[in-house]
Short mmCIF file of C-alpha atoms in Angstrom, two decimals:
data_model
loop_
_atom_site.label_atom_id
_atom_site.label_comp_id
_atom_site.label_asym_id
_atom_site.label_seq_id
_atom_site.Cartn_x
_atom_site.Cartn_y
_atom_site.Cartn_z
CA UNK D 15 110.95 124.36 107.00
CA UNK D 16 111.90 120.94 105.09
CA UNK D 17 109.57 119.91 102.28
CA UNK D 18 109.46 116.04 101.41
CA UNK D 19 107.92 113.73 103.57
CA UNK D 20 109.89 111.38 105.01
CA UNK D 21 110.17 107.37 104.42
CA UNK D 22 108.90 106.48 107.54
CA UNK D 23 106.57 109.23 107.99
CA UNK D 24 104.57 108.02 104.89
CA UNK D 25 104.54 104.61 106.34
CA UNK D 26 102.82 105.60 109.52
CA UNK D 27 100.05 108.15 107.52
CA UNK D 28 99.62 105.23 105.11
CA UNK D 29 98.74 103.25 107.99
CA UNK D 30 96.30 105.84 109.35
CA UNK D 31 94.62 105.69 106.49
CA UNK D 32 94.08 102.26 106.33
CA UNK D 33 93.67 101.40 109.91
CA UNK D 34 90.40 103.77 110.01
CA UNK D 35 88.78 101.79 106.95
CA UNK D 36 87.22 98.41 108.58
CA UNK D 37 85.43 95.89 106.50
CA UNK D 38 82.38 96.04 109.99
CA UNK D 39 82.21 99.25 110.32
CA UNK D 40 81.66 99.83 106.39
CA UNK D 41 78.90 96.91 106.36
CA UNK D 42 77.21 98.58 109.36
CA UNK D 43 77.03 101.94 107.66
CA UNK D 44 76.05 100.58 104.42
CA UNK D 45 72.56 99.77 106.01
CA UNK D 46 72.04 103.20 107.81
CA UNK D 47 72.90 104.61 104.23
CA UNK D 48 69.97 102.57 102.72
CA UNK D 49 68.11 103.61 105.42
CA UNK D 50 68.46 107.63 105.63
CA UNK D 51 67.87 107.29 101.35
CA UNK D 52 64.42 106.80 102.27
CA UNK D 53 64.35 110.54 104.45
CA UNK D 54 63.49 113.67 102.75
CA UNK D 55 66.24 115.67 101.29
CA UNK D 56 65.99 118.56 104.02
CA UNK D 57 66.32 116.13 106.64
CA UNK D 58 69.56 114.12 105.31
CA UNK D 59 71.01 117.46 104.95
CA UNK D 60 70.03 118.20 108.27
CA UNK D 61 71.60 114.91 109.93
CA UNK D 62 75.09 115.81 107.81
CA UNK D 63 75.11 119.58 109.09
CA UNK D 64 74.49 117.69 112.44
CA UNK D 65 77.82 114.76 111.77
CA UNK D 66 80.96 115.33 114.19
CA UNK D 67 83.24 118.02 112.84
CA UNK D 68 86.50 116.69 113.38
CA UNK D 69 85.30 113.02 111.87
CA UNK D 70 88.06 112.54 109.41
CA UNK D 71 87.87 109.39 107.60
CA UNK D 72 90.76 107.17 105.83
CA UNK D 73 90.28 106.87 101.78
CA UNK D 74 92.56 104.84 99.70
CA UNK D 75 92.36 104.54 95.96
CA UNK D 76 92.96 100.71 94.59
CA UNK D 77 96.24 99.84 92.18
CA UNK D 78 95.64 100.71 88.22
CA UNK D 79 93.12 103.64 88.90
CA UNK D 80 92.68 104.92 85.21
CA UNK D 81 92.14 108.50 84.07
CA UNK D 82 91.38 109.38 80.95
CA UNK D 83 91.14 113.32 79.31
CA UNK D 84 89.10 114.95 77.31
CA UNK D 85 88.66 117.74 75.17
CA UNK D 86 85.81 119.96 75.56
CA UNK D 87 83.77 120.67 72.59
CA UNK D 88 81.11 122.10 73.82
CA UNK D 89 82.10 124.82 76.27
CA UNK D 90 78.41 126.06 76.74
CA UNK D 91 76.97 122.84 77.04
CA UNK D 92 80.20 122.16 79.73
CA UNK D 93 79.79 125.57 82.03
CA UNK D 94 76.09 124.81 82.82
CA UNK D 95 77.15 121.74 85.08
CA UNK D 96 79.61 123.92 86.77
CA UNK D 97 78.54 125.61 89.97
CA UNK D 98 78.26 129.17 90.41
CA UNK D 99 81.82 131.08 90.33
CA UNK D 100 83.91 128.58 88.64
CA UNK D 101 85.28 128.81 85.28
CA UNK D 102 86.49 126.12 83.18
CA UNK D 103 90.56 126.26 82.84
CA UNK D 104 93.03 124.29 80.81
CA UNK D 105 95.03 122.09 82.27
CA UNK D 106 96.74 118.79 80.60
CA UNK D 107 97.55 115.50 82.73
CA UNK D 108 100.78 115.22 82.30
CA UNK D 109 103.69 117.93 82.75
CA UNK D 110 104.70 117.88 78.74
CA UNK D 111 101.34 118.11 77.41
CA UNK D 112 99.72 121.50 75.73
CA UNK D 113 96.96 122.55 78.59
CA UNK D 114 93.28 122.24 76.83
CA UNK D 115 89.82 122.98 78.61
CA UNK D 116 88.94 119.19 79.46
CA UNK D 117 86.56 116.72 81.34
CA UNK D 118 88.43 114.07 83.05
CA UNK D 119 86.77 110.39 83.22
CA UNK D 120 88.26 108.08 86.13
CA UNK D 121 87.21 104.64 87.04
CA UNK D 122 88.58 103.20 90.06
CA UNK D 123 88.46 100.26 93.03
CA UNK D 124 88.06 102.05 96.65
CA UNK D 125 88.14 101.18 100.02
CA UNK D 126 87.36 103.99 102.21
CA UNK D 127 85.61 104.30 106.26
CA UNK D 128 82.27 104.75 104.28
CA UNK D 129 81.84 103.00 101.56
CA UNK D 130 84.25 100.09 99.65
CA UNK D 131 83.42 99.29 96.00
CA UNK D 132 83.88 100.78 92.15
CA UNK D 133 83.46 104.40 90.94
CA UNK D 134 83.74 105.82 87.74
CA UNK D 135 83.62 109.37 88.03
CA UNK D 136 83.20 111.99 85.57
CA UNK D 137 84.93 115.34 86.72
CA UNK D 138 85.37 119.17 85.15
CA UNK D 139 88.52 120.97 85.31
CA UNK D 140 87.76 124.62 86.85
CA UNK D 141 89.48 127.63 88.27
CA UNK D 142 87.32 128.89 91.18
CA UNK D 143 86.89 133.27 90.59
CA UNK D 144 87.85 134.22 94.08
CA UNK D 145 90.30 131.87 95.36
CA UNK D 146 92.05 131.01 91.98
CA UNK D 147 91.81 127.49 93.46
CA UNK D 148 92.37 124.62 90.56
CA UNK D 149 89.43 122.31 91.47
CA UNK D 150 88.06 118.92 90.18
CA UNK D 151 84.13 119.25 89.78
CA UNK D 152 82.59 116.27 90.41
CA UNK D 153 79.64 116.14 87.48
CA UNK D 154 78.46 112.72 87.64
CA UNK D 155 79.30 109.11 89.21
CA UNK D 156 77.80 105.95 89.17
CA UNK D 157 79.15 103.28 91.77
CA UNK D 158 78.49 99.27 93.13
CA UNK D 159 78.43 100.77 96.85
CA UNK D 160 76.30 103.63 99.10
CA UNK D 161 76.87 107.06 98.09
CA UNK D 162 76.73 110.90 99.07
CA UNK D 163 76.74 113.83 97.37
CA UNK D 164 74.91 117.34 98.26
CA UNK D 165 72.46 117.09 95.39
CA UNK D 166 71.05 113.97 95.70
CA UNK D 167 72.05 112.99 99.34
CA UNK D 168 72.11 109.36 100.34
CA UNK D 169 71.98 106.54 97.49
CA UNK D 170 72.44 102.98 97.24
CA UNK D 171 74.33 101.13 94.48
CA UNK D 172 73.55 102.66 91.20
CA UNK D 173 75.16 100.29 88.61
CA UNK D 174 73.92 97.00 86.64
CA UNK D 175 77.09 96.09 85.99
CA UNK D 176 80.81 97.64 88.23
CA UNK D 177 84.02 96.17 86.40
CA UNK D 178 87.29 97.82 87.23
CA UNK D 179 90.23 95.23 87.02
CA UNK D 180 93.13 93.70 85.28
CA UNK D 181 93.90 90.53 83.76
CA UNK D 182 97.09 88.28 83.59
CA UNK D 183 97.55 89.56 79.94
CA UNK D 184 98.43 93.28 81.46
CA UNK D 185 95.33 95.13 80.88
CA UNK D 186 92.99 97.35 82.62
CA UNK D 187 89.49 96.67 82.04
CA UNK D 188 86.29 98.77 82.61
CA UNK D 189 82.60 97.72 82.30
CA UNK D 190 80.73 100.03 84.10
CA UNK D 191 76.93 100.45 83.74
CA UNK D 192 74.26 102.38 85.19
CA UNK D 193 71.21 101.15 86.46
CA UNK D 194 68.90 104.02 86.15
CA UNK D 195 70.59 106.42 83.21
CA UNK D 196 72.51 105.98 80.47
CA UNK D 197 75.74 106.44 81.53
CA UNK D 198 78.25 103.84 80.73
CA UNK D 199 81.91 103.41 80.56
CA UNK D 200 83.44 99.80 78.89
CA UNK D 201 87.05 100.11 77.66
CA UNK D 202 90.01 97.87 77.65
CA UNK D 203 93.92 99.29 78.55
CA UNK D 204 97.32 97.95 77.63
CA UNK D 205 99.77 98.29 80.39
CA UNK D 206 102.72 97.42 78.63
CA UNK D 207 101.80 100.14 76.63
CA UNK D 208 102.25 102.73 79.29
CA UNK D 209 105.52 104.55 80.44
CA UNK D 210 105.84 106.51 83.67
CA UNK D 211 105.73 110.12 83.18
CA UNK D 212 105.62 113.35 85.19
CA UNK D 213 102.45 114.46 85.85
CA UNK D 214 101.38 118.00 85.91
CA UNK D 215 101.16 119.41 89.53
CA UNK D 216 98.88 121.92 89.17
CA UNK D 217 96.04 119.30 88.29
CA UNK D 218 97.05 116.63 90.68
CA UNK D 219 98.32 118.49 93.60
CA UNK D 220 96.44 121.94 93.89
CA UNK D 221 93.46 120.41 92.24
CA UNK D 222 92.78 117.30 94.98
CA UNK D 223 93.05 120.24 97.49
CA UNK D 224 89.78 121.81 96.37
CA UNK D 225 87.07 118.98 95.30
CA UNK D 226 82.99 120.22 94.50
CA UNK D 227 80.00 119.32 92.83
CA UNK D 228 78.40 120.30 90.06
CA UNK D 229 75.90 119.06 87.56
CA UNK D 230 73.05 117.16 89.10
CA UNK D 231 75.48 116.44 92.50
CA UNK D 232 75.70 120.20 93.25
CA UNK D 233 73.48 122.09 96.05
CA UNK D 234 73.71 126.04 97.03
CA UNK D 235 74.33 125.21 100.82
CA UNK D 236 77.56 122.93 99.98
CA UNK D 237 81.35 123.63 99.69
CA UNK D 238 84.34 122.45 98.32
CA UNK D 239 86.24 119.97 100.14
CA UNK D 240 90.42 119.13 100.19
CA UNK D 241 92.04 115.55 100.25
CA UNK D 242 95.73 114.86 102.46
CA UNK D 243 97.90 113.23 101.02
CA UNK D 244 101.77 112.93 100.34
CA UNK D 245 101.96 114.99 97.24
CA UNK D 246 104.57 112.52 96.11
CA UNK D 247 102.06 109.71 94.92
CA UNK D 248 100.85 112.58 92.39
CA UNK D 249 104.35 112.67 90.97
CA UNK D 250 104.42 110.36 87.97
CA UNK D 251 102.10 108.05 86.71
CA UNK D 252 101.63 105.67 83.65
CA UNK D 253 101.03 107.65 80.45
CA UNK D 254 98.65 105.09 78.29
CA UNK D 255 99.24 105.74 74.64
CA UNK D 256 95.52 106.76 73.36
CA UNK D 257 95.93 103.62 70.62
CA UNK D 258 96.48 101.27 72.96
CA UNK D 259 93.01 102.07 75.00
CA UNK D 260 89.63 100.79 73.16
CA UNK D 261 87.09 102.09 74.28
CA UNK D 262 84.15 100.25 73.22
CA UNK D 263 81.53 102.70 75.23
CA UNK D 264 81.64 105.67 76.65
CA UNK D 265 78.12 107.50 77.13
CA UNK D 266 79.59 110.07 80.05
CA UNK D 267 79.62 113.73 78.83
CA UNK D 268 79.07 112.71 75.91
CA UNK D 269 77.13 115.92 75.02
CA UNK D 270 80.02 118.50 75.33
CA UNK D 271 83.41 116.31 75.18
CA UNK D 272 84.87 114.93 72.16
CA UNK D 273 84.60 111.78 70.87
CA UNK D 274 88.18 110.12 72.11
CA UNK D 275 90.23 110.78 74.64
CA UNK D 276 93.76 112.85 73.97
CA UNK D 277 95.37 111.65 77.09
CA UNK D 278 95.07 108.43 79.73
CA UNK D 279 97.11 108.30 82.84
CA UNK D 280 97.03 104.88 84.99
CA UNK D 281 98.28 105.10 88.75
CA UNK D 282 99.88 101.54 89.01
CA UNK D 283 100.22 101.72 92.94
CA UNK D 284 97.82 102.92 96.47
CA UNK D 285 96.81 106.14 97.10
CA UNK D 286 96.10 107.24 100.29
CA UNK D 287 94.07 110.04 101.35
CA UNK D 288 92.38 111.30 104.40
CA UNK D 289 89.16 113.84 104.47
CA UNK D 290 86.09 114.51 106.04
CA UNK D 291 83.32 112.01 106.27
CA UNK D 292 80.67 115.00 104.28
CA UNK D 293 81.95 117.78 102.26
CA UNK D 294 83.60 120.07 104.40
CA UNK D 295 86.09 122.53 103.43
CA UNK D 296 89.63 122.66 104.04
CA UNK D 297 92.18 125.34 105.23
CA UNK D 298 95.19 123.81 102.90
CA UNK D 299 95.95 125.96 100.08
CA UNK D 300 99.24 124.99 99.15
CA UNK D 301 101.85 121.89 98.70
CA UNK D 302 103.53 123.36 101.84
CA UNK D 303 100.67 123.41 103.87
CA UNK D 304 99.31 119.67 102.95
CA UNK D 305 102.71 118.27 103.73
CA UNK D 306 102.71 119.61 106.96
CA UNK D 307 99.22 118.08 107.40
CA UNK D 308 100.45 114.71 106.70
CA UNK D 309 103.38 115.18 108.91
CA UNK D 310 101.10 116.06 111.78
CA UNK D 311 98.65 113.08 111.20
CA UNK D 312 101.84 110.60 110.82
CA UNK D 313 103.14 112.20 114.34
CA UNK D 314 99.59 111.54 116.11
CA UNK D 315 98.83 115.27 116.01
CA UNK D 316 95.63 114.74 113.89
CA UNK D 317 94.19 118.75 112.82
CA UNK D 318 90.83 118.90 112.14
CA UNK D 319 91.22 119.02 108.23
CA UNK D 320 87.99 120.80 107.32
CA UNK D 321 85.26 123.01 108.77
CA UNK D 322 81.83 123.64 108.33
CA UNK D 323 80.59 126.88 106.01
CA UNK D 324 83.96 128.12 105.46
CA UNK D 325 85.59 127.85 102.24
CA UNK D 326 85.48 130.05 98.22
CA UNK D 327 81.94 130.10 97.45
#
């Protein structure tokens, strides 16, 4: 079996992706989002068990996305947000770097079939016991548009303040602030700076194939979910020399990571993704497997790419 997508068969999943996310449909659900906030937590949990199963939904990350690494200090302090049979692993951002047990802060612009705005999410790196699956634990978020996670359920906009952009003088710049805790994320980037760089496949490919919750977002019932997506786009990115980001605040894990970041990777193009409107979890294991979902999507074939109470818990 060939590996590689092809040229045109990117085109045509790219345009899956983006032909599912309308600007109405996103507006419409923003209010029902508001709306099921207000519902006990045992109910919204209910009315997601209850969503359509094969409800995939198109999810495309913004130009100049920017990650940045850090060092656990704490490892205690970190393995309390994780959920039950995870362990944190090393792992490194890009290919050439020494792998380290880290928490990964990103801060991005999103368009997706549920929700369009800013993110900046604060992730652990973990190795799940059973499967062995590489997985990005999502620990905390704040964000300018409706949200969903299993601990919390729905949400409305949590921020005072969403920033992610870049200005004519080739920076990134962050000012992100919460509106009900302390998190906050301000910090400036030099593009011209950066160099593209190989980026360590492990992390980016495996790891967007198993996604979960922990921290305050986590629940019992919930699983791990899986993105598609051509593996190439996780091939190289900008590496951001550390002295050329300023990072005038930075209040996210600030309990258990160290004080500066030891590595900042910036994806300067679209990244397109498909998943399942709720957590769901996903059959792909491997970079063989999630090519050939993208190939089937791109040829109309569309497999359901995740299913209720299966997955490594």
């Amino acid at each position: 079996m060939r590996s590689g997508i092809e040229p045109s068969e990117l085109r045509s999943f790219i345009a899956l992706a983006e032909e599912r996310i309308s600007p109405k449909g996103v507006a419409s659900l923003h209010g029902r989002a508001e709306m099921l906030a207000k519902l006990p937590l045992g109910l919204q949990r209910r009315i997601v068990s209850l969503a359509r199963q094969d409800d995939d939904m198109g999810f495309v990350v913004e130009p100049y996305c920017t990650f940045l690494a850090y060092e656990i200090r704490d490892e205690a302090a970190a393995r309390r947000l994780l959920p039950t049979g995870y362990r944190l692993a090393p792992t490194a951002m890009f290919a050439d770097e020494t792998p380290r047990p880290c928490a990964i802060l990103g801060a991005f612009n999103v368009h997706a079939s549920v929700f369009w705005g800013a993110r900046v999410e604060l992730y652990l790196i973990a190795e799940h016991e059973s499967t062995g699956m590489l997985t990005w634990v999502i620990c905390d978020y704040e964000s300018n548009t409706i949200n969903y996670d299993p601990g919390q359920g729905f949400s409305a906009s949590t921020t005072s303040r969403a920033v992610v952009t870049t200005s004519h003088a080739g920076e990134v710049i962050v000012d992100v602030r919460s509106r009900r805790r302390t998190n906050a994320l301000v910090l400036t980037a030099s593009l011209e700076a950066g160099e593209m760089r190989a980026l360590d496949q492990r992390l980016w490919v495996d790891g967007n194939l198993s996604v979960d919750y922990g921290g305050r977002l986590e629940h019992a019932d919930s699983v791990p979910f899986g993105l598609v997506f051509d593996p190439a786009e996780m091939t190289r990115a900008l590496r951001l020399p550390v002295e050329a980001v300023v990072v005038d605040r930075n209040t996210f894990g600030a309990d258990f990571r160290a004080e500066r970041p030891f590595s900042v990777a910036c994806f300067p193009y679209a990244q397109h993704f498909l998943t399942t409107s709720y957590p769901r979890s996903s059959p792909i294991r491997d970079r063989q497997a999630l090519e050939d979902a993208v190939r089937a999507q791109a040829a109309g074939r569309r497999p359901v790419l995740g299913r209720a109470g299966a997955g490594g818990r």
